[in-house]
Amino acid sequence: MSAFIPYGRHDLNDADIEAVVAVLRSDWLTQGQAVPRFEESLVAYCGAQHAVAVNSATSALHIACMALGLGPQDWLWTSPTTFVASANCALYCGARVDFVDIDPRTYNISVERLASKLADAEHAGRLPKIVMPVHLCGQSCDMAAIHALAQRYGFKIVEDASHAIGARYRGEPVGTCRYSDITVFSFHPVKIVTTAEGGAALTSDPELARKMRLYRSHGITNDRAQFEDHPASEIWNYEQVALGFNYRMTDIQAALGVSQLRRLDEFVARRRHIARCYDTELAGLPVMRPWQNSDSLSSYHLYPIRVRPAECGKTQREVYEALSAAGIGVNLHYIPVYRQPYYQRQGFAAGYCPEAESYFHEAMTLPLFPGLDEARQRRVIDALKGALAP
Ligand SMILES: *Cc1c(COP(=O)(O)O)cnc(C)c1O
């Protein structure tokens, strides 16, 4: 039996490893120069004015919500088809969360449903403070349309771009923040580039960047210009001015991030090549391939297919189990967040977002990562063909 093929995997080369070793040999393992360098690299690539690197995308989403003032009585709306962190960040702030169903083609938040839900919420007097579009699988949401709704209804936008560094929307990189207040990336090893654990929040608003830096490190500032007046006899070398966290990224991680970012375009090109091979090879099979919007260029974090029993005579579960049995690390992204037991206890009922649920009942993610060579991709395709055979 051949080796297991995971659904995702990091890709480290000698330069990445040497970058980490150089930090390990240096004087600064954390709070040195590697984190600012990584932040500069992110800014240079994405085009936003500021980047705040932290220890995970989850932390980045949290400080993004804090910087935008999300609190009790406020609502954050996001997609149900995402990782739980996109919703949890609102609950960390004591705010409430609601979900807008997905578009049946892109699986991203549906702009039509968002528009009608906003109109209803305006009447009811409970408009969201933040809307968080998630660029599922690496394909950008329709940000111009969501931005236009933000202008009309006055909400803020945080892009959860955990899947989408290196992707493009209308000819520009995801992360310009042209259509949003803040954009968040994840550098977990299954994502496009990695720092082991890590994340970043990008913004072009200097005040949001200042607040996020504060919340990243205990709410402490070292900027003497900002200090309050103190007795001249006392030594004040820092001030805590807000309640923050220790969400800092280490220099070890940031050095890896700088090195990985140099390879970002190569990674995305490789992912897009693998996705094109799947597109071609699966064209004759009774499964739905991921639809692509001509406005955007996906970074292909994920390649989800949909298995519809009426069309292929097999259930999702049968195909999933056949692939697993063949050593293929098939996966599911995602169970609708509100179906999780924790969210059910918050009062959400099954069936709340029908499109997200039918996607949940039909989708599965095929292996896709830069190191997936032709022979192993062939094994995935053959196993899928076998699983679908009558
Ligand atoms: C991975 C992921 C996160 C969380 O990222 P971490 O860096 O692991 O905290 C958040 N949202 C989405 C959509 C993700 O895929």
GROMACS .gro file of C-alpha atoms and ligand atoms in nm:
model
  405
    1MET     CA    1   0.000   0.000   0.000
    2SER     CA    2   0.150   0.335  -0.101
    3ALA     CA    3   0.212   0.622   0.135
    4PHE     CA    4  -0.062   0.848   0.262
    5ILE     CA    5  -0.111   1.171   0.063
    6PRO     CA    6  -0.214   1.460   0.291
    7TYR     CA    7  -0.454   1.733   0.175
    8GLY     CA    8  -0.198   2.005   0.245
    9ARG     CA    9   0.166   2.036   0.334
   10HIS     CA   10   0.426   2.307   0.388
   11ASP     CA   11   0.723   2.337   0.152
   12LEU     CA   12   1.054   2.437   0.310
   13ASN     CA   13   1.382   2.467   0.118
   14ASP     CA   14   1.740   2.516   0.238
   15ALA     CA   15   1.709   2.896   0.227
   16ASP     CA   16   1.404   2.880   0.457
   17ILE     CA   17   1.592   2.659   0.703
   18GLU     CA   18   1.905   2.877   0.692
   19ALA     CA   19   1.694   3.187   0.762
   20VAL     CA   20   1.563   3.022   1.079
   21VAL     CA   21   1.906   2.900   1.187
   22ALA     CA   22   2.049   3.251   1.142
   23VAL     CA   23   1.796   3.384   1.395
   24LEU     CA   24   1.871   3.098   1.635
   25ARG     CA   25   2.238   3.204   1.625
   26SER     CA   26   2.157   3.573   1.676
   27ASP     CA   27   2.096   3.781   1.988
   28TRP     CA   28   1.723   3.820   1.934
   29LEU     CA   29   1.479   3.531   1.928
   30THR     CA   30   1.186   3.767   1.966
   31GLN     CA   31   1.130   4.145   1.949
   32GLY     CA   32   1.430   4.186   1.719
   33GLN     CA   33   1.447   4.304   1.360
   34ALA     CA   34   1.298   4.000   1.183
   35VAL     CA   35   0.934   4.084   1.265
   36PRO     CA   36   0.954   4.441   1.125
   37ARG     CA   37   1.132   4.298   0.820
   38PHE     CA   38   0.853   4.047   0.767
   39GLU     CA   39   0.596   4.324   0.805
   40GLU     CA   40   0.780   4.532   0.544
   41SER     CA   41   0.781   4.235   0.307
   42LEU     CA   42   0.406   4.191   0.349
   43VAL     CA   43   0.346   4.561   0.284
   44ALA     CA   44   0.571   4.553  -0.023
   45TYR     CA   45   0.390   4.250  -0.166
   46CYS     CA   46   0.031   4.346  -0.086
   47GLY     CA   47   0.031   4.722  -0.117
   48ALA     CA   48  -0.146   4.812   0.210
   49GLN     CA   49   0.032   5.075   0.422
   50HIS     CA   50   0.083   4.875   0.742
   51ALA     CA   51   0.121   4.511   0.848
   52VAL     CA   52   0.101   4.383   1.206
   53ALA     CA   53   0.246   4.031   1.243
   54VAL     CA   54   0.111   3.813   1.524
   55ASN     CA   55   0.123   3.453   1.648
   56SER     CA   56  -0.183   3.334   1.449
   57ALA     CA   57  -0.457   3.451   1.217
   58THR     CA   58  -0.697   3.390   1.503
   59SER     CA   59  -0.509   3.652   1.708
   60ALA     CA   60  -0.504   3.885   1.408
   61LEU     CA   61  -0.883   3.854   1.369
   62HIS     CA   62  -0.925   3.926   1.740
   63ILE     CA   63  -0.713   4.244   1.745
   64ALA     CA   64  -0.872   4.354   1.416
   65CYS     CA   65  -1.216   4.338   1.580
   66MET     CA   66  -1.083   4.515   1.892
   67ALA     CA   67  -0.923   4.793   1.688
   68LEU     CA   68  -1.255   4.851   1.510
   69GLY     CA   69  -1.422   4.883   1.850
   70LEU     CA   70  -1.637   4.569   1.832
   71GLY     CA   71  -1.802   4.519   2.171
   72PRO     CA   72  -2.112   4.396   2.353
   73GLN     CA   73  -2.433   4.489   2.167
   74ASP     CA   74  -2.246   4.486   1.835
   75TRP     CA   75  -2.289   4.230   1.558
   76LEU     CA   76  -2.031   4.071   1.332
   77TRP     CA   77  -2.157   3.892   1.025
   78THR     CA   78  -1.955   3.632   0.839
   79SER     CA   79  -1.990   3.328   0.617
   80PRO     CA   80  -2.096   2.997   0.772
   81THR     CA   81  -1.857   2.815   0.537
   82THR     CA   82  -1.533   2.900   0.712
   83PHE     CA   83  -1.307   2.795   0.994
   84VAL     CA   84  -1.457   2.866   1.336
   85ALA     CA   85  -1.201   3.141   1.407
   86SER     CA   86  -1.382   3.381   1.168
   87ALA     CA   87  -1.681   3.379   1.407
   88ASN     CA   88  -1.508   3.320   1.741
   89CYS     CA   89  -1.322   3.652   1.717
   90ALA     CA   90  -1.654   3.835   1.762
   91LEU     CA   91  -1.740   3.632   2.071
   92TYR     CA   92  -1.396   3.713   2.221
   93CYS     CA   93  -1.507   4.078   2.209
   94GLY     CA   94  -1.838   4.003   2.378
   95ALA     CA   95  -2.017   4.080   2.052
   96ARG     CA   96  -2.278   3.872   1.874
   97VAL     CA   97  -2.228   3.683   1.552
   98ASP     CA   98  -2.460   3.607   1.264
   99PHE     CA   99  -2.413   3.424   0.935
  100VAL     CA  100  -2.497   3.513   0.576
  101ASP     CA  101  -2.547   3.217   0.343
  102ILE     CA  102  -2.302   3.141   0.064
  103ASP     CA  103  -2.313   3.186  -0.310
  104PRO     CA  104  -2.382   2.848  -0.478
  105ARG     CA  105  -2.107   2.902  -0.736
  106THR     CA  106  -1.815   3.057  -0.547
  107TYR     CA  107  -1.905   2.926  -0.198
  108ASN     CA  108  -1.810   3.273  -0.073
  109ILE     CA  109  -2.056   3.492   0.119
  110SER     CA  110  -2.350   3.571  -0.111
  111VAL     CA  111  -2.361   3.943  -0.191
  112GLU     CA  112  -2.732   3.918  -0.279
  113ARG     CA  113  -2.816   3.762   0.056
  114LEU     CA  114  -2.594   4.010   0.234
  115ALA     CA  115  -2.779   4.298   0.065
  116SER     CA  116  -3.123   4.167   0.158
  117LYS     CA  117  -3.020   4.081   0.513
  118LEU     CA  118  -2.880   4.433   0.555
  119ALA     CA  119  -3.205   4.585   0.434
  120ASP     CA  120  -3.396   4.376   0.691
  121ALA     CA  121  -3.146   4.460   0.966
  122GLU     CA  122  -3.177   4.831   0.893
  123HIS     CA  123  -3.553   4.809   0.955
  124ALA     CA  124  -3.498   4.610   1.274
  125GLY     CA  125  -3.226   4.854   1.392
  126ARG     CA  126  -2.958   4.592   1.424
  127LEU     CA  127  -2.708   4.648   1.148
  128PRO     CA  128  -2.369   4.477   1.190
  129LYS     CA  129  -2.064   4.676   1.295
  130ILE     CA  130  -1.832   4.442   1.103
  131VAL     CA  131  -1.884   4.218   0.802
  132MET     CA  132  -1.611   3.958   0.753
  133PRO     CA  133  -1.593   3.814   0.401
  134VAL     CA  134  -1.381   3.498   0.379
  135HIS     CA  135  -1.194   3.432   0.053
  136LEU     CA  136  -1.273   3.062   0.050
  137CYS     CA  137  -1.012   2.835  -0.111
  138GLY     CA  138  -0.814   3.144  -0.218
  139GLN     CA  139  -1.075   3.302  -0.446
  140SER     CA  140  -1.154   3.662  -0.352
  141CYS     CA  141  -1.506   3.763  -0.258
  142ASP     CA  142  -1.674   4.034  -0.466
  143MET     CA  143  -1.508   4.307  -0.262
  144ALA     CA  144  -1.621   4.603  -0.473
  145ALA     CA  145  -1.986   4.504  -0.417
  146ILE     CA  146  -1.935   4.444  -0.044
  147HIS     CA  147  -1.752   4.776  -0.015
  148ALA     CA  148  -2.044   4.952  -0.184
  149LEU     CA  149  -2.280   4.797   0.076
  150ALA     CA  150  -2.045   4.914   0.354
  151GLN     CA  151  -2.072   5.271   0.220
  152ARG     CA  152  -2.452   5.247   0.221
  153TYR     CA  153  -2.496   5.078   0.562
  154GLY     CA  154  -2.192   5.203   0.749
  155PHE     CA  155  -2.027   4.879   0.854
  156LYS     CA  156  -1.655   4.800   0.865
  157ILE     CA  157  -1.494   4.523   0.662
  158VAL     CA  158  -1.234   4.272   0.781
  159GLU     CA  159  -1.126   4.033   0.507
  160ASP     CA  160  -1.042   3.687   0.637
  161ALA     CA  161  -0.782   3.615   0.369
  162SER     CA  162  -0.633   3.317   0.554
  163HIS     CA  163  -0.655   3.120   0.228
  164ALA     CA  164  -0.567   3.397  -0.010
  165ILE     CA  165  -0.220   3.546   0.021
  166GLY     CA  166  -0.083   3.563  -0.333
  167ALA     CA  167  -0.432   3.572  -0.485
  168ARG     CA  168  -0.549   3.866  -0.696
  169TYR     CA  169  -0.874   4.056  -0.731
  170ARG     CA  170  -0.936   4.289  -1.026
  171GLY     CA  171  -0.567   4.285  -1.109
  172GLU     CA  172  -0.438   4.370  -0.761
  173PRO     CA  173  -0.309   4.150  -0.480
  174VAL     CA  174  -0.549   4.048  -0.204
  175GLY     CA  175  -0.431   4.258   0.091
  176THR     CA  176  -0.427   4.605  -0.064
  177CYS     CA  177  -0.717   4.692   0.169
  178ARG     CA  178  -0.862   4.900  -0.114
  179TYR     CA  179  -1.208   4.763  -0.033
  180SER     CA  180  -1.169   4.688   0.337
  181ASP     CA  181  -1.047   4.826   0.669
  182ILE     CA  182  -0.828   4.530   0.758
  183THR     CA  183  -0.711   4.211   0.581
  184VAL     CA  184  -0.595   3.906   0.778
  185PHE     CA  185  -0.360   3.629   0.659
  186SER     CA  186  -0.273   3.293   0.821
  187PHE     CA  187   0.069   3.131   0.805
  188HIS     CA  188  -0.027   2.792   0.944
  189PRO     CA  189   0.167   2.514   0.763
  190VAL     CA  190  -0.126   2.406   0.543
  191LYS     CA  191  -0.174   2.763   0.414
  192ILE     CA  192   0.006   2.921   0.116
  193VAL     CA  193   0.320   3.037   0.302
  194THR     CA  194   0.409   2.939   0.656
  195THR     CA  195   0.572   3.062   0.975
  196ALA     CA  196   0.468   2.739   1.158
  197GLU     CA  197   0.206   2.928   1.358
  198GLY     CA  198   0.148   3.290   1.260
  199GLY     CA  199  -0.077   3.551   1.112
  200ALA     CA  200  -0.087   3.916   1.012
  201ALA     CA  201  -0.336   4.201   0.993
  202LEU     CA  202  -0.286   4.455   0.714
  203THR     CA  203  -0.443   4.800   0.698
  204SER     CA  204  -0.388   5.135   0.535
  205ASP     CA  205  -0.528   5.322   0.837
  206PRO     CA  206  -0.242   5.432   1.069
  207GLU     CA  207  -0.474   5.455   1.370
  208LEU     CA  208  -0.596   5.095   1.324
  209ALA     CA  209  -0.235   4.982   1.285
  210ARG     CA  210  -0.136   5.165   1.606
  211LYS     CA  211  -0.420   5.003   1.800
  212MET     CA  212  -0.347   4.656   1.669
  213ARG     CA  213   0.023   4.694   1.767
  214LEU     CA  214  -0.091   4.795   2.115
  215TYR     CA  215  -0.329   4.499   2.154
  216ARG     CA  216  -0.065   4.259   2.020
  217SER     CA  217   0.162   4.333   2.316
  218HIS     CA  218  -0.034   4.374   2.641
  219GLY     CA  219  -0.166   4.722   2.559
  220ILE     CA  220   0.182   4.851   2.638
  221THR     CA  221   0.348   5.142   2.461
  222ASN     CA  222   0.716   5.241   2.467
  223ASP     CA  223   0.647   5.566   2.284
  224ARG     CA  224   0.740   5.836   2.533
  225ALA     CA  225   0.567   6.101   2.326
  226GLN     CA  226   0.240   5.929   2.417
  227PHE     CA  227   0.313   5.896   2.789
  228GLU     CA  228   0.102   6.071   3.051
  229ASP     CA  229   0.270   6.310   3.295
  230HIS     CA  230   0.449   6.140   3.582
  231PRO     CA  231   0.651   6.272   3.878
  232ALA     CA  232   1.001   6.353   3.757
  233SER     CA  233   1.146   6.136   4.035
  234GLU     CA  234   0.984   5.818   3.895
  235ILE     CA  235   1.127   5.600   3.622
  236TRP     CA  236   0.865   5.523   3.354
  237ASN     CA  237   1.008   5.317   3.071
  238TYR     CA  238   0.673   5.185   2.945
  239GLU     CA  239   0.305   5.245   2.999
  240GLN     CA  240   0.010   5.010   2.978
  241VAL     CA  241  -0.268   5.217   2.827
  242ALA     CA  242  -0.515   4.944   2.720
  243LEU     CA  243  -0.587   4.579   2.792
  244GLY     CA  244  -0.397   4.376   2.535
  245PHE     CA  245  -0.251   4.027   2.497
  246ASN     CA  246   0.076   3.859   2.422
  247TYR     CA  247   0.005   3.779   2.058
  248ARG     CA  248   0.359   3.851   1.938
  249MET     CA  249   0.526   3.658   1.657
  250THR     CA  250   0.883   3.543   1.729
  251ASP     CA  251   1.181   3.642   1.515
  252ILE     CA  252   1.231   3.273   1.436
  253GLN     CA  253   0.887   3.264   1.275
  254ALA     CA  254   0.924   3.601   1.103
  255ALA     CA  255   1.257   3.503   0.944
  256LEU     CA  256   1.088   3.194   0.802
  257GLY     CA  257   0.806   3.419   0.679
  258VAL     CA  258   1.045   3.655   0.497
  259SER     CA  259   1.207   3.361   0.323
  260GLN     CA  260   0.873   3.198   0.236
  261LEU     CA  261   0.731   3.523   0.097
  262ARG     CA  262   1.012   3.527  -0.161
  263ARG     CA  263   0.866   3.200  -0.288
  264LEU     CA  264   0.500   3.308  -0.277
  265ASP     CA  265   0.453   3.362  -0.651
  266GLU     CA  266   0.622   3.029  -0.724
  267PHE     CA  267   0.391   2.854  -0.472
  268VAL     CA  268   0.079   3.009  -0.621
  269ALA     CA  269   0.189   2.923  -0.976
  270ARG     CA  270   0.247   2.563  -0.869
  271ARG     CA  271  -0.091   2.544  -0.694
  272ARG     CA  272  -0.265   2.687  -0.999
  273HIS     CA  273  -0.090   2.433  -1.220
  274ILE     CA  274  -0.207   2.144  -0.999
  275ALA     CA  275  -0.561   2.287  -0.997
  276ARG     CA  276  -0.558   2.308  -1.378
  277CYS     CA  277  -0.456   1.942  -1.394
  278TYR     CA  278  -0.748   1.849  -1.170
  279ASP     CA  279  -0.979   2.063  -1.387
  280THR     CA  280  -0.871   1.875  -1.699
  281GLU     CA  281  -0.865   1.527  -1.549
  282LEU     CA  282  -1.198   1.558  -1.370
  283ALA     CA  283  -1.378   1.718  -1.665
  284GLY     CA  284  -1.541   1.391  -1.770
  285LEU     CA  285  -1.641   1.282  -1.420
  286PRO     CA  286  -1.985   1.337  -1.265
  287VAL     CA  287  -1.851   1.577  -1.000
  288MET     CA  288  -1.867   1.955  -0.976
  289ARG     CA  289  -1.531   2.131  -1.006
  290PRO     CA  290  -1.468   2.467  -0.836
  291TRP     CA  291  -1.607   2.755  -1.043
  292GLN     CA  292  -1.376   3.051  -1.098
  293ASN     CA  293  -1.473   3.415  -1.129
  294SER     CA  294  -1.295   3.591  -1.418
  295ASP     CA  295  -1.246   3.895  -1.187
  296SER     CA  296  -1.005   3.711  -0.966
  297LEU     CA  297  -0.706   3.482  -0.964
  298SER     CA  298  -0.725   3.220  -0.690
  299SER     CA  299  -0.425   3.116  -0.484
  300TYR     CA  300  -0.590   2.770  -0.469
  301HIS     CA  301  -0.541   2.700  -0.101
  302LEU     CA  302  -0.808   2.431  -0.151
  303TYR     CA  303  -0.961   2.237  -0.438
  304PRO     CA  304  -1.314   2.134  -0.336
  305ILE     CA  305  -1.526   1.908  -0.553
  306ARG     CA  306  -1.895   1.837  -0.503
  307VAL     CA  307  -2.041   1.490  -0.523
  308ARG     CA  308  -2.412   1.488  -0.598
  309PRO     CA  309  -2.574   1.148  -0.556
  310ALA     CA  310  -2.834   1.226  -0.824
  311GLU     CA  311  -2.557   1.283  -1.078
  312CYS     CA  312  -2.297   1.023  -0.986
  313GLY     CA  313  -2.492   0.751  -0.805
  314LYS     CA  314  -2.261   0.767  -0.502
  315THR     CA  315  -2.302   0.950  -0.178
  316GLN     CA  316  -2.049   1.200  -0.045
  317ARG     CA  317  -1.975   0.959   0.235
  318GLU     CA  318  -1.907   0.665   0.001
  319VAL     CA  319  -1.663   0.867  -0.208
  320TYR     CA  320  -1.497   1.019   0.098
  321GLU     CA  321  -1.446   0.680   0.260
  322ALA     CA  322  -1.320   0.518  -0.060
  323LEU     CA  323  -1.058   0.794  -0.099
  324SER     CA  324  -0.957   0.769   0.268
  325ALA     CA  325  -0.922   0.391   0.232
  326ALA     CA  326  -0.692   0.449  -0.068
  327GLY     CA  327  -0.461   0.661   0.149
  328ILE     CA  328  -0.580   0.993   0.007
  329GLY     CA  329  -0.604   1.269   0.269
  330VAL     CA  330  -0.939   1.392   0.152
  331ASN     CA  331  -1.087   1.658   0.383
  332LEU     CA  332  -1.396   1.873   0.431
  333HIS     CA  333  -1.388   2.254   0.438
  334TYR     CA  334  -1.618   2.334   0.612
  335ILE     CA  335  -1.892   2.221   0.844
  336PRO     CA  336  -2.112   2.535   0.870
  337VAL     CA  337  -1.984   2.711   1.183
  338TYR     CA  338  -2.331   2.745   1.337
  339ARG     CA  339  -2.378   2.366   1.319
  340GLN     CA  340  -2.096   2.320   1.574
  341PRO     CA  341  -2.231   2.212   1.914
  342TYR     CA  342  -2.103   2.531   2.077
  343TYR     CA  343  -2.294   2.747   1.829
  344GLN     CA  344  -2.603   2.527   1.847
  345ARG     CA  345  -2.606   2.605   2.220
  346GLN     CA  346  -2.599   2.976   2.127
  347GLY     CA  347  -2.937   2.919   1.963
  348PHE     CA  348  -2.861   2.849   1.594
  349ALA     CA  349  -3.072   2.577   1.435
  350ALA     CA  350  -2.970   2.329   1.165
  351GLY     CA  351  -3.089   2.446   0.824
  352TYR     CA  352  -3.018   2.814   0.896
  353CYS     CA  353  -2.812   2.861   0.577
  354PRO     CA  354  -2.938   2.611   0.316
  355GLU     CA  355  -2.664   2.669   0.056
  356ALA     CA  356  -2.390   2.622   0.316
  357GLU     CA  357  -2.555   2.300   0.430
  358SER     CA  358  -2.595   2.154   0.083
  359TYR     CA  359  -2.227   2.237   0.020
  360PHE     CA  360  -2.141   2.067   0.352
  361HIS     CA  361  -2.333   1.758   0.239
  362GLU     CA  362  -2.166   1.734  -0.103
  363ALA     CA  363  -1.816   1.884  -0.086
  364MET     CA  364  -1.475   1.736  -0.026
  365THR     CA  365  -1.127   1.882  -0.061
  366LEU     CA  366  -0.868   1.701  -0.272
  367PRO     CA  367  -0.496   1.713  -0.187
  368LEU     CA  368  -0.328   2.028  -0.321
  369PHE     CA  369   0.013   2.156  -0.213
  370PRO     CA  370   0.332   2.259  -0.396
  371GLY     CA  371   0.505   1.925  -0.335
  372LEU     CA  372   0.219   1.717  -0.482
  373ASP     CA  373   0.404   1.565  -0.779
  374GLU     CA  374   0.249   1.428  -1.095
  375ALA     CA  375   0.263   1.064  -0.982
  376ARG     CA  376   0.082   1.134  -0.657
  377GLN     CA  377  -0.174   1.359  -0.822
  378ARG     CA  378  -0.235   1.073  -1.065
  379ARG     CA  379  -0.300   0.845  -0.766
  380VAL     CA  380  -0.556   1.092  -0.631
  381ILE     CA  381  -0.731   1.113  -0.968
  382ASP     CA  382  -0.731   0.736  -1.018
  383ALA     CA  383  -0.863   0.678  -0.666
  384LEU     CA  384  -1.142   0.928  -0.733
  385LYS     CA  385  -1.228   0.758  -1.063
  386GLY     CA  386  -1.235   0.425  -0.879
  387ALA     CA  387  -1.456   0.565  -0.605
  388LEU     CA  388  -1.703   0.698  -0.861
  389ALA     CA  389  -1.714   0.380  -1.072
  390PRO     CA  390  -2.051   0.202  -1.056
  391LIG     C1  391  -0.665   2.878   0.909
  391LIG     C2  392  -0.777   2.974   0.919
  391LIG     C3  393  -0.792   3.063   1.026
  391LIG     C4  394  -0.708   3.056   1.149
  391LIG     O1  395  -0.574   3.063   1.122
  391LIG     P1  396  -0.468   3.036   1.239
  391LIG     O2  397  -0.344   3.101   1.186
  391LIG     O3  398  -0.455   2.887   1.249
  391LIG     O4  399  -0.517   3.098   1.364
  391LIG     C5  400  -0.894   3.156   1.021
  391LIG     N1  401  -0.979   3.160   0.917
  391LIG     C6  402  -0.969   3.075   0.814
  391LIG     C7  403  -1.066   3.088   0.701
  391LIG     C8  404  -0.869   2.978   0.812
  391LIG     O5  405  -0.862   2.892   0.711
   0.00000   0.00000   0.00000
